[in-house]
mmCIF file of C-alpha atoms and ligand atoms in Angstrom:
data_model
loop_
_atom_site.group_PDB
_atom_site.id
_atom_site.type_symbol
_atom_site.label_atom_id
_atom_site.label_comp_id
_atom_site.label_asym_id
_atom_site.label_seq_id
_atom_site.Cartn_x
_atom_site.Cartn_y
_atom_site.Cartn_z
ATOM 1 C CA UNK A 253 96.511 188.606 -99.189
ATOM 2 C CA UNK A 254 93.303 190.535 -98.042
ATOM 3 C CA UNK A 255 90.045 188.813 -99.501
ATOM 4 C CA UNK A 256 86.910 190.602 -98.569
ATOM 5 C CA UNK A 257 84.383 187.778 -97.581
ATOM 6 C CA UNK A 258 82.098 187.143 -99.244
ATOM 7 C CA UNK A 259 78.168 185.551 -98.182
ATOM 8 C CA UNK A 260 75.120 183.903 -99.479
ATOM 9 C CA UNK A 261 72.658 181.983 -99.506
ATOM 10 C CA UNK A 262 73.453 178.111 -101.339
ATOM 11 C CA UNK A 263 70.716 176.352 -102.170
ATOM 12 C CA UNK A 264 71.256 172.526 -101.720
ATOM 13 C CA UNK A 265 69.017 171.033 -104.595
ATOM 14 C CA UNK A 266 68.909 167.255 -105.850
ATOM 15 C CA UNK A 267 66.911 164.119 -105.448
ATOM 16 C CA UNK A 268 65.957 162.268 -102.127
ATOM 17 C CA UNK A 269 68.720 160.382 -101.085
ATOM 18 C CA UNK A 270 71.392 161.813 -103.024
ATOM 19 C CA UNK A 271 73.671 163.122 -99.805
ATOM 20 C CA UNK A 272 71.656 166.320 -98.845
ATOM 21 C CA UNK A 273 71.768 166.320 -95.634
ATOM 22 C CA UNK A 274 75.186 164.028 -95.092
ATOM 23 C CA UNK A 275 76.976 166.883 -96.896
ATOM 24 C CA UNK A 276 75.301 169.150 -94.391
ATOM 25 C CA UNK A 277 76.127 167.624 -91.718
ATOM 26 C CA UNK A 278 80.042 167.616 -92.643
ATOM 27 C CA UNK A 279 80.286 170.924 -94.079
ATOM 28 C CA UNK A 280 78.529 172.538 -90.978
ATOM 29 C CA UNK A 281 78.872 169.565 -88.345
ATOM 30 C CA UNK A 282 76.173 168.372 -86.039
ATOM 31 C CA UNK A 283 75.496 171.459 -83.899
ATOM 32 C CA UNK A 284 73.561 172.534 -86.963
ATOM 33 C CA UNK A 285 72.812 176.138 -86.516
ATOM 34 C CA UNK A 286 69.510 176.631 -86.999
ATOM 35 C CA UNK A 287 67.765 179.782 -87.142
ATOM 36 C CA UNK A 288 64.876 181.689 -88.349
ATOM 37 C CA UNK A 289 64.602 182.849 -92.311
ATOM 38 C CA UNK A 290 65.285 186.261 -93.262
ATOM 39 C CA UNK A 291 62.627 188.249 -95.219
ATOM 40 C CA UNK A 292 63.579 187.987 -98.660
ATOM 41 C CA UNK A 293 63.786 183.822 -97.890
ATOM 42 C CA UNK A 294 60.161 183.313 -96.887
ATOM 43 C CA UNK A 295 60.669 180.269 -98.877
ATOM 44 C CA UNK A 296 63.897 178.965 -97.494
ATOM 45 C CA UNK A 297 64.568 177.111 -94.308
ATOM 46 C CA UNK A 298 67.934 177.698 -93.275
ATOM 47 C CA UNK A 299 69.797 174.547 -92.916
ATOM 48 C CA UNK A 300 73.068 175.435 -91.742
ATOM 49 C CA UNK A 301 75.808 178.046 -91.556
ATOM 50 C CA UNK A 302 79.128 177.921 -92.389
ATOM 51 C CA UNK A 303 80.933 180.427 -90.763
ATOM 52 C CA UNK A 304 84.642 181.109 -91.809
ATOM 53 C CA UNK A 305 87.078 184.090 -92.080
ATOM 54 C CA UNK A 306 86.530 184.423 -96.005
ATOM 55 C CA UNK A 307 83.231 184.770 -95.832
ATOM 56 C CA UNK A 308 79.527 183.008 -94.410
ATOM 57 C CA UNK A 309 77.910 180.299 -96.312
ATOM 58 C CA UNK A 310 73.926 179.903 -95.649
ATOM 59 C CA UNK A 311 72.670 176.488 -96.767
ATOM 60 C CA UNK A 312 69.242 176.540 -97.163
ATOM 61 C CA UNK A 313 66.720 173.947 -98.318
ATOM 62 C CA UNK A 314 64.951 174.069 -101.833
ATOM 63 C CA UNK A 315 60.909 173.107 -100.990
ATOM 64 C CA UNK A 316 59.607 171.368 -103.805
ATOM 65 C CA UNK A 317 62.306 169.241 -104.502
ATOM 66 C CA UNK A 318 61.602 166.667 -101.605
ATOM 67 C CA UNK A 319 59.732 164.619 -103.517
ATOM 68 C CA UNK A 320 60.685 162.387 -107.372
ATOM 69 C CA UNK A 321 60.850 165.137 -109.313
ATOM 70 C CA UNK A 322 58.964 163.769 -112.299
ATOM 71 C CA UNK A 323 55.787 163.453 -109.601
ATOM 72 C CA UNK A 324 55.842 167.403 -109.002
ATOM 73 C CA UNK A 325 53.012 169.258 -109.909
ATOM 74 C CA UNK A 326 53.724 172.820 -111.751
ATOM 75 C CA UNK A 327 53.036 175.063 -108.635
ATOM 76 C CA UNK A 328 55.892 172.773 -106.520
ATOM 77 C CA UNK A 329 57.957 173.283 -109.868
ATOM 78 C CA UNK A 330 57.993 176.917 -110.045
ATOM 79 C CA UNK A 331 58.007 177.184 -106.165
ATOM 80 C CA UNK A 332 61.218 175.355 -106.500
ATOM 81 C CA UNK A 333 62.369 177.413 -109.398
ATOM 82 C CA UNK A 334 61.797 180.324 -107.421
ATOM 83 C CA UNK A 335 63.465 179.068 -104.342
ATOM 84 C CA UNK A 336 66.438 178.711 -106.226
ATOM 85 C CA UNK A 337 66.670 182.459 -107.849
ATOM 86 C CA UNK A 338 66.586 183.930 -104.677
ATOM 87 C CA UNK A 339 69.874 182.063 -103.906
ATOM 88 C CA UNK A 340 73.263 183.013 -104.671
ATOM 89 C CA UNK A 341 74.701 180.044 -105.467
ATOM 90 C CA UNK A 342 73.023 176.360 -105.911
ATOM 91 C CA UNK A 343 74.316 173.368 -105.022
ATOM 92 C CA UNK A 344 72.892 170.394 -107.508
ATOM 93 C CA UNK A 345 73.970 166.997 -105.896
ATOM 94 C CA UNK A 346 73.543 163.995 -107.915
ATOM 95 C CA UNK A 347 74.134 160.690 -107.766
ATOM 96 C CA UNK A 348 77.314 159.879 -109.602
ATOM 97 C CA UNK A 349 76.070 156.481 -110.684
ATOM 98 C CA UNK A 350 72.848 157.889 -112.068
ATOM 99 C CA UNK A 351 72.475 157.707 -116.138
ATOM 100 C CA UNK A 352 74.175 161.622 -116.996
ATOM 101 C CA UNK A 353 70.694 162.472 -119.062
ATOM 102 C CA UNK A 354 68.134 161.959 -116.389
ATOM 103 C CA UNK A 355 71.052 164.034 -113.975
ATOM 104 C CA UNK A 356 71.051 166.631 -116.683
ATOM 105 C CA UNK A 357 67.351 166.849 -117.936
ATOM 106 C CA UNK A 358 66.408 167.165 -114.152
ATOM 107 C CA UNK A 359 68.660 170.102 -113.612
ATOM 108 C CA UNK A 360 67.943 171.260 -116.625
ATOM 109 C CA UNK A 361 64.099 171.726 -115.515
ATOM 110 C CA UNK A 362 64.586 173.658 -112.383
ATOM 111 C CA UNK A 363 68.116 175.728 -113.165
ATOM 112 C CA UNK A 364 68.258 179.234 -114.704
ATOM 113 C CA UNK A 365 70.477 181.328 -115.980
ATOM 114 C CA UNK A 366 70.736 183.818 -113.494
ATOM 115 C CA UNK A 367 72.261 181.944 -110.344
ATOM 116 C CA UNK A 368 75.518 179.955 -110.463
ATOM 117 C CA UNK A 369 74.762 176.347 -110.006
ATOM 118 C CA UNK A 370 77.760 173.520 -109.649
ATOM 119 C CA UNK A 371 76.963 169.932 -109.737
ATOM 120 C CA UNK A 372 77.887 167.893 -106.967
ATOM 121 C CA UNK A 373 78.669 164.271 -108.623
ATOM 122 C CA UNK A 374 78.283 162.675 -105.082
ATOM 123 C CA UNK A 375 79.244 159.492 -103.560
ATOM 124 C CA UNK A 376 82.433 158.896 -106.013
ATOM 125 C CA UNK A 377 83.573 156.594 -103.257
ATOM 126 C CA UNK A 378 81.027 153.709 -104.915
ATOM 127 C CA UNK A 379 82.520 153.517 -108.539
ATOM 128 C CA UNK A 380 85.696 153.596 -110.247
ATOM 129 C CA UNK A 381 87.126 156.930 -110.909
ATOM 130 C CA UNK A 382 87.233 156.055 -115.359
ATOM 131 C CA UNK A 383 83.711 155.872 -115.182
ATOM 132 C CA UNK A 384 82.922 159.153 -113.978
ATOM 133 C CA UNK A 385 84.489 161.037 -116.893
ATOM 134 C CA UNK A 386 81.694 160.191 -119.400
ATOM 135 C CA UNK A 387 79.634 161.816 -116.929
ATOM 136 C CA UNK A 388 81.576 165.150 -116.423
ATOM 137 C CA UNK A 389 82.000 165.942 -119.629
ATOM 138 C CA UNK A 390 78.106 165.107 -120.810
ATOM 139 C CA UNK A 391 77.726 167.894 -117.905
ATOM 140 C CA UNK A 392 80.555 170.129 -118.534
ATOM 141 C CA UNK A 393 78.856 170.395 -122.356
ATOM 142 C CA UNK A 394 75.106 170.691 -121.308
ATOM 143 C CA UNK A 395 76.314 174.350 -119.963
ATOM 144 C CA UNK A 396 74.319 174.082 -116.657
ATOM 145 C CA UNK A 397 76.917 174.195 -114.235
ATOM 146 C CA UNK A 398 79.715 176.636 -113.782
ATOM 147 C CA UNK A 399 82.119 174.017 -112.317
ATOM 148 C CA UNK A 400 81.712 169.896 -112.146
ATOM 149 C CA UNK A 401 82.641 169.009 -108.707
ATOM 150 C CA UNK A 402 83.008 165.223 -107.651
ATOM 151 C CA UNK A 403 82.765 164.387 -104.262
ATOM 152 C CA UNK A 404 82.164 161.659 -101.162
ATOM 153 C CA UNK A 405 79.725 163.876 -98.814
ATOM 154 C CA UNK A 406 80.025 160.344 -96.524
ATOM 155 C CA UNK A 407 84.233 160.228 -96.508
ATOM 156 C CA UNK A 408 84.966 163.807 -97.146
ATOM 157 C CA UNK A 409 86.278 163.645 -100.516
ATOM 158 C CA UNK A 410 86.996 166.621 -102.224
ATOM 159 C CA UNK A 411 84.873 169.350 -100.395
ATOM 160 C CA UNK A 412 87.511 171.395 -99.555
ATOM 161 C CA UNK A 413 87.883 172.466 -103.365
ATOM 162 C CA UNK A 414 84.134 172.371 -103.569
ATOM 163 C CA UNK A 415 84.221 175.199 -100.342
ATOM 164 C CA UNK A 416 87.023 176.730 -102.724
ATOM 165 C CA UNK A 417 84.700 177.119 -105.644
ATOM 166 C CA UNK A 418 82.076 177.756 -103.677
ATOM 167 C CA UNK A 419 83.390 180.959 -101.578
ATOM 168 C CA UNK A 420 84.895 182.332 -105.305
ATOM 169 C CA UNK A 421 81.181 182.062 -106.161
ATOM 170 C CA UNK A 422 79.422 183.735 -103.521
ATOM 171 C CA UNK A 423 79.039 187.724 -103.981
ATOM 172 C CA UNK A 424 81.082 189.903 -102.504
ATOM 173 C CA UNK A 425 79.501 191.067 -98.897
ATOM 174 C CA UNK A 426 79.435 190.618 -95.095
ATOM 175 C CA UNK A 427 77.898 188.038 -93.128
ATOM 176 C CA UNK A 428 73.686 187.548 -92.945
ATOM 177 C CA UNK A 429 73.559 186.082 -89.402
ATOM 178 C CA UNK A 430 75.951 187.396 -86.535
ATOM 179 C CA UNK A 431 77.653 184.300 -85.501
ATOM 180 C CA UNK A 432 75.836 184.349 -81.868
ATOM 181 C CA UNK A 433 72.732 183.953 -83.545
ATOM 182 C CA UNK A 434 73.443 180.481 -84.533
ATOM 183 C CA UNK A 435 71.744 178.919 -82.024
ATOM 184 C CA UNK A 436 68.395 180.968 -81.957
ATOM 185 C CA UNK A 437 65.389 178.862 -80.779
ATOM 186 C CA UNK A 438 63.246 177.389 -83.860
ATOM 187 C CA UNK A 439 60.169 179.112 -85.447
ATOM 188 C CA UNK A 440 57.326 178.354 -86.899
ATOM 189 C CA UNK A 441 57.965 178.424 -89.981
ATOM 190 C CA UNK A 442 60.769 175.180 -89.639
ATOM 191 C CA UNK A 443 57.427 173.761 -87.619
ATOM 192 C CA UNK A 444 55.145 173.990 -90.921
ATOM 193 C CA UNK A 445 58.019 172.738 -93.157
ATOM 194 C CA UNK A 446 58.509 169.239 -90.915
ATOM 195 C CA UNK A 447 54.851 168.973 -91.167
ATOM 196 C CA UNK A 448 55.028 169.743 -94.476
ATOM 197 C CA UNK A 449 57.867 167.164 -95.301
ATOM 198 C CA UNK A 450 55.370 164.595 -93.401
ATOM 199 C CA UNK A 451 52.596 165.095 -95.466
ATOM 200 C CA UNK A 452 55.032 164.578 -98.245
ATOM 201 C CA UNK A 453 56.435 161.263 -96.909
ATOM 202 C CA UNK A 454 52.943 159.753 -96.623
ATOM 203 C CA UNK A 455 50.720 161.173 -99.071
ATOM 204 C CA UNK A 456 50.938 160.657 -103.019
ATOM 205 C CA UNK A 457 49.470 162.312 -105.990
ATOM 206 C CA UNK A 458 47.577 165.343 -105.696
ATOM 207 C CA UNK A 459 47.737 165.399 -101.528
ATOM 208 C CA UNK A 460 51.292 166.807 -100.998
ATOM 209 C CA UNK A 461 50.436 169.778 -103.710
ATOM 210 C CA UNK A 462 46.670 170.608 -101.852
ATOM 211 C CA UNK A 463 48.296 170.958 -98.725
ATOM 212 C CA UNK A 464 49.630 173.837 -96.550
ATOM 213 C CA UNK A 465 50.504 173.957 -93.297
ATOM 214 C CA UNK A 466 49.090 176.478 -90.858
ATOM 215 C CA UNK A 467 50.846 176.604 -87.130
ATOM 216 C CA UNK A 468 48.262 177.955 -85.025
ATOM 217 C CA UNK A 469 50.056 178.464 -81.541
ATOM 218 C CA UNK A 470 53.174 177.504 -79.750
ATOM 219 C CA UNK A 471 53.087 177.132 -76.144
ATOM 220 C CA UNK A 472 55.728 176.413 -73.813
ATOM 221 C CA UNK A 473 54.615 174.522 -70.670
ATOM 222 C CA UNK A 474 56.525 173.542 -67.921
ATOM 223 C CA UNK A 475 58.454 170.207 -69.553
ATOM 224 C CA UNK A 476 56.737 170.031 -72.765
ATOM 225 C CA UNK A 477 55.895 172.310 -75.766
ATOM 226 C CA UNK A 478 52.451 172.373 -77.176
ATOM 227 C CA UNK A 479 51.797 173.190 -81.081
ATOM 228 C CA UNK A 480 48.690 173.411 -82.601
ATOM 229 C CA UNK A 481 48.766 173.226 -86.279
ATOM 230 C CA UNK A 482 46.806 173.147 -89.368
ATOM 231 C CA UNK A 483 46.947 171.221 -92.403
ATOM 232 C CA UNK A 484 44.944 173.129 -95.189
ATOM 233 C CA UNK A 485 43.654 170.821 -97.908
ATOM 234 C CA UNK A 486 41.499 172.055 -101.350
ATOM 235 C CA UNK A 487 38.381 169.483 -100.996
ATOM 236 C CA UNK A 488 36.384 167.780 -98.706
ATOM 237 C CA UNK A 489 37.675 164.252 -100.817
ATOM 238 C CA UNK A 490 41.628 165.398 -99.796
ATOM 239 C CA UNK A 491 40.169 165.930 -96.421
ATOM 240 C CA UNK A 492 39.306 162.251 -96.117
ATOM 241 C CA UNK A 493 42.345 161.091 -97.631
ATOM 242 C CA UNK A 494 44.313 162.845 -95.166
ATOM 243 C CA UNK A 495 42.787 161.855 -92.153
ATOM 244 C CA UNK A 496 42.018 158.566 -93.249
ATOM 245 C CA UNK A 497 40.321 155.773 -92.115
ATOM 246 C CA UNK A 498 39.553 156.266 -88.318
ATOM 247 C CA UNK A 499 42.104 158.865 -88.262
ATOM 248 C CA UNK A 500 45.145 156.686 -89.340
ATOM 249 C CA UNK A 501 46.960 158.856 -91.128
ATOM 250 C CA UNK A 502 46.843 162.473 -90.017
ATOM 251 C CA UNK A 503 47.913 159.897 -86.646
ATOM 252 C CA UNK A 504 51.020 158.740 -88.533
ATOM 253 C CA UNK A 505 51.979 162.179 -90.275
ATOM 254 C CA UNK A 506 51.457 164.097 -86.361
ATOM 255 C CA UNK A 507 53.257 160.970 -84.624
ATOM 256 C CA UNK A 508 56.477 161.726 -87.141
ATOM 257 C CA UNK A 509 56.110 165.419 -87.479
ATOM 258 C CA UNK A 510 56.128 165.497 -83.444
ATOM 259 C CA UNK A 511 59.351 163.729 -83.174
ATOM 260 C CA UNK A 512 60.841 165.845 -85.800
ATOM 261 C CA UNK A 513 59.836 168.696 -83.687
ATOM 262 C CA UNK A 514 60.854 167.030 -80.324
ATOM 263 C CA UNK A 515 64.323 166.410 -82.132
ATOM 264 C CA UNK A 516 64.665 170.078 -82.750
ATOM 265 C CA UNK A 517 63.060 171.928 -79.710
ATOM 266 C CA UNK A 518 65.193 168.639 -77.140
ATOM 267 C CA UNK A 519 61.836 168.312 -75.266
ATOM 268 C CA UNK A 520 58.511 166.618 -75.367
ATOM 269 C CA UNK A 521 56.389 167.762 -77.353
ATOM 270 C CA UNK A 522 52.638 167.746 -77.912
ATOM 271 C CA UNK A 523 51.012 168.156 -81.268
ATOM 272 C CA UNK A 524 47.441 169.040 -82.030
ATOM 273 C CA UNK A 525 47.009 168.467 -85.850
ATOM 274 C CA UNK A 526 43.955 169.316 -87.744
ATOM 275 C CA UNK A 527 42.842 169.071 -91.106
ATOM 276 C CA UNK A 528 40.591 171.869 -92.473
ATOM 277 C CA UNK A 529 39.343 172.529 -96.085
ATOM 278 C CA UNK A 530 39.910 176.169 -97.736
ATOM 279 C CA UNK A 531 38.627 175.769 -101.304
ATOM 280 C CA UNK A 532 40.864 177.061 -103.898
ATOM 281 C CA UNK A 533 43.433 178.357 -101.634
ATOM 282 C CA UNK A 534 46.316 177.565 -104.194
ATOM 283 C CA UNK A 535 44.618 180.731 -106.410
ATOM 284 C CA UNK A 536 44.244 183.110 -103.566
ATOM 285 C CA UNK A 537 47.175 184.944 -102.820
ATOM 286 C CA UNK A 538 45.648 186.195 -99.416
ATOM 287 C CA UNK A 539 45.468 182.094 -98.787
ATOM 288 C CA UNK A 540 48.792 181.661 -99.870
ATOM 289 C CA UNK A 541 51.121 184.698 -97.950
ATOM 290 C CA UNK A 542 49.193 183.476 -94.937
ATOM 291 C CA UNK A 543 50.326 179.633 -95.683
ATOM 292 C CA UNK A 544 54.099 180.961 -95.859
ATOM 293 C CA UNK A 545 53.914 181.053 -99.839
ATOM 294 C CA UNK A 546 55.710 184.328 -101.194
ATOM 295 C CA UNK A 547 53.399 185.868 -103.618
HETATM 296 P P1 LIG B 740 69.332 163.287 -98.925
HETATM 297 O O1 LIG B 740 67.996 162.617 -99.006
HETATM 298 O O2 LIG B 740 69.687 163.931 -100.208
HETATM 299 O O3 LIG B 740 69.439 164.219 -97.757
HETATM 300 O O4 LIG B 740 70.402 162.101 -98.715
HETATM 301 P P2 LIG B 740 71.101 161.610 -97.376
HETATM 302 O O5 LIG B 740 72.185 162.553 -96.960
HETATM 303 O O6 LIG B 740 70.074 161.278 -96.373
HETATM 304 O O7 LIG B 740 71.860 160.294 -97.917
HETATM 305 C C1 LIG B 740 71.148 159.189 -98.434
HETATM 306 C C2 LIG B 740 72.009 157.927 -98.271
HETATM 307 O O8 LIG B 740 73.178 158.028 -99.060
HETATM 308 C C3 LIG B 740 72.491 157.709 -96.851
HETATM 309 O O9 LIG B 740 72.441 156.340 -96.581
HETATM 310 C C4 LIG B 740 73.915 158.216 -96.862
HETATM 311 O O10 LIG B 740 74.731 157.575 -95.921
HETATM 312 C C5 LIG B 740 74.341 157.853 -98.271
HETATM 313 N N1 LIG B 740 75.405 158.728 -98.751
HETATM 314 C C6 LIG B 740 75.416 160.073 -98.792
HETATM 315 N N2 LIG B 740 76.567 160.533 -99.319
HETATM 316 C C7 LIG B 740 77.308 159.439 -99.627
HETATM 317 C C8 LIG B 740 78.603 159.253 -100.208
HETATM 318 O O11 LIG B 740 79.329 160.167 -100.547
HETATM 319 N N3 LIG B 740 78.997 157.962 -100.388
HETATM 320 C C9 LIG B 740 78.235 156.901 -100.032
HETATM 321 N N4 LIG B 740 78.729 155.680 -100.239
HETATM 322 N N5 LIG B 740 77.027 157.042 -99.481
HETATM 323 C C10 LIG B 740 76.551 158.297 -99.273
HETATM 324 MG MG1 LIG B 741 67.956 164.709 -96.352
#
């Protein structure tokens, strides 16, 4: 029988530490293609590609939704509600062990009606299979999710049928990325987001929403890679947060972001990171389209 294939972009959405990036790594392996977003996904980084004959899966990454979600401020919220209506198809891992109404108010927040979204109930291989059926049927009847799928992203448990229901849900349509592309060098904009993550990872309250991440220049030199970069902040108070006292932690967030880099580029790298202040620049949508944001 003669499928057309079908292609999209999946959106992989849940809490830290639900199985993101270990269901990544098995549904695409560890030569991760990584390559540079397409127009219409300024706000996407593109995670991985799945490749087969029925059709191309894009996993991309949903900003916004790195952080507790009850922490986020609005414009992270509707960035990440955005994100996720320019997908085809969203992924929503959970926790299986987590109480069903904080799984299903959470979702609730960020899902529309317009995308297909199935619920990953992940790491099934922790609890007793009896217990998970309260679960699926609270979500079944909340009338987020188009199908309930439980998996183990760690042992491999059931994502075959979740690749099943997942290729039925993608439209119709013929691969975004020629399969030679896959291993295209990394831009800038995956550069800003690993900054980006880092600012996340360190900072807390209103620092993570104030800043955006400028990359000023990437040079190649002979056997290391220099990036300059700028992180953007709305007041001369975030400024001092961010650098911190005698420079502590824009040190830490560069030291991390640089290894994050260096793990994705495979050689040393050097980064200059500054902190500069652009009032307001969360209102101005010439501020924003040149920080990445789609406005
Ligand atoms: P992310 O923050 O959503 O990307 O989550 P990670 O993929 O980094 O996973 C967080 C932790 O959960 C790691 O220690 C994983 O090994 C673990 N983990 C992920 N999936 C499973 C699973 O299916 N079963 C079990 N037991 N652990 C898992
Ligand atoms: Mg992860």
């Amino acid at each position: 029988m003669a499928l057309s294939p079908r292609s999209g972009l999946v959106s992989l959405a849940g809490r830290p530490n639900v199985g993101k990036s270990t269901l990544l790594n098995r549904l695409v392996g560890a030569g991760l293609g990584i390559v540079s977003p397409k127009p219409q996904t300024t706000w996407a980084v593109v995670r991985g590609i799945l490749t087969e004959p029925r059709g191309q899966a894009v996993f991309v990454d949903t900003p916004g939704l790195h952080r507790p979600l009850d922490t986020l401020g609005s414009l992270m919220v509707s960035a990440a509600r955005r994100a996720l209506d320019q997908s085809d198809l969203v992924f929503w891992l959970a926790d299986c062990r987590a109480p069903a109404a904080e799984t299903l108010a959470e979702a609730g927040r960020y899902l529309g009606k317009k995308v297909p979204a199935l619920l990953l109930l992940n790491k099934v291989d922790l609890i007793a299979k009896p217990l998970l059926l309260p679960l699926i049927e609270a979500s079944a009847a909340s009338g987020l999710f188009r199908e309930i799928v439980p998996v183990s992203a760690l042992r491999g448990d059931n994502l075959d049928t979740l690749l099943d229901l997942a290729f039925r849900d993608l439209p119709p349509g013929e691969p975004l990325f020629p399969a030679d592309q896959l291993s295209e060098s990394p831009e800038r904009d995956l550069m800003r987001e690993f900054i980006r993550e880092k600012v996340f990872l360190n900072t807390r309250e209103e620092i993570p929403y104030a800043s955006a991440v400028r990359i000023e220049f990437v040079k190649p030199e002979e056997n290391r890679l220099l990036v300059g970069a700028v992180i953007f902040v709305e007041k001369e108070s975030q400024k001092g947060i961010l650098v911190g006292k005698g420079g502590e932690m824009i040190k830490r967030i560069g030291t991390q972001a640089r290894l994050r880099i260096q793990g994705l580029v495979g050689m040393p790298v050097f980064l200059d990171l500054r902190v500069k202040v652009r009032k307001n620049w969360r209102t101005d949508s010439r501020s924003l389209s040149e920080f990445g944001y789609r406005v």
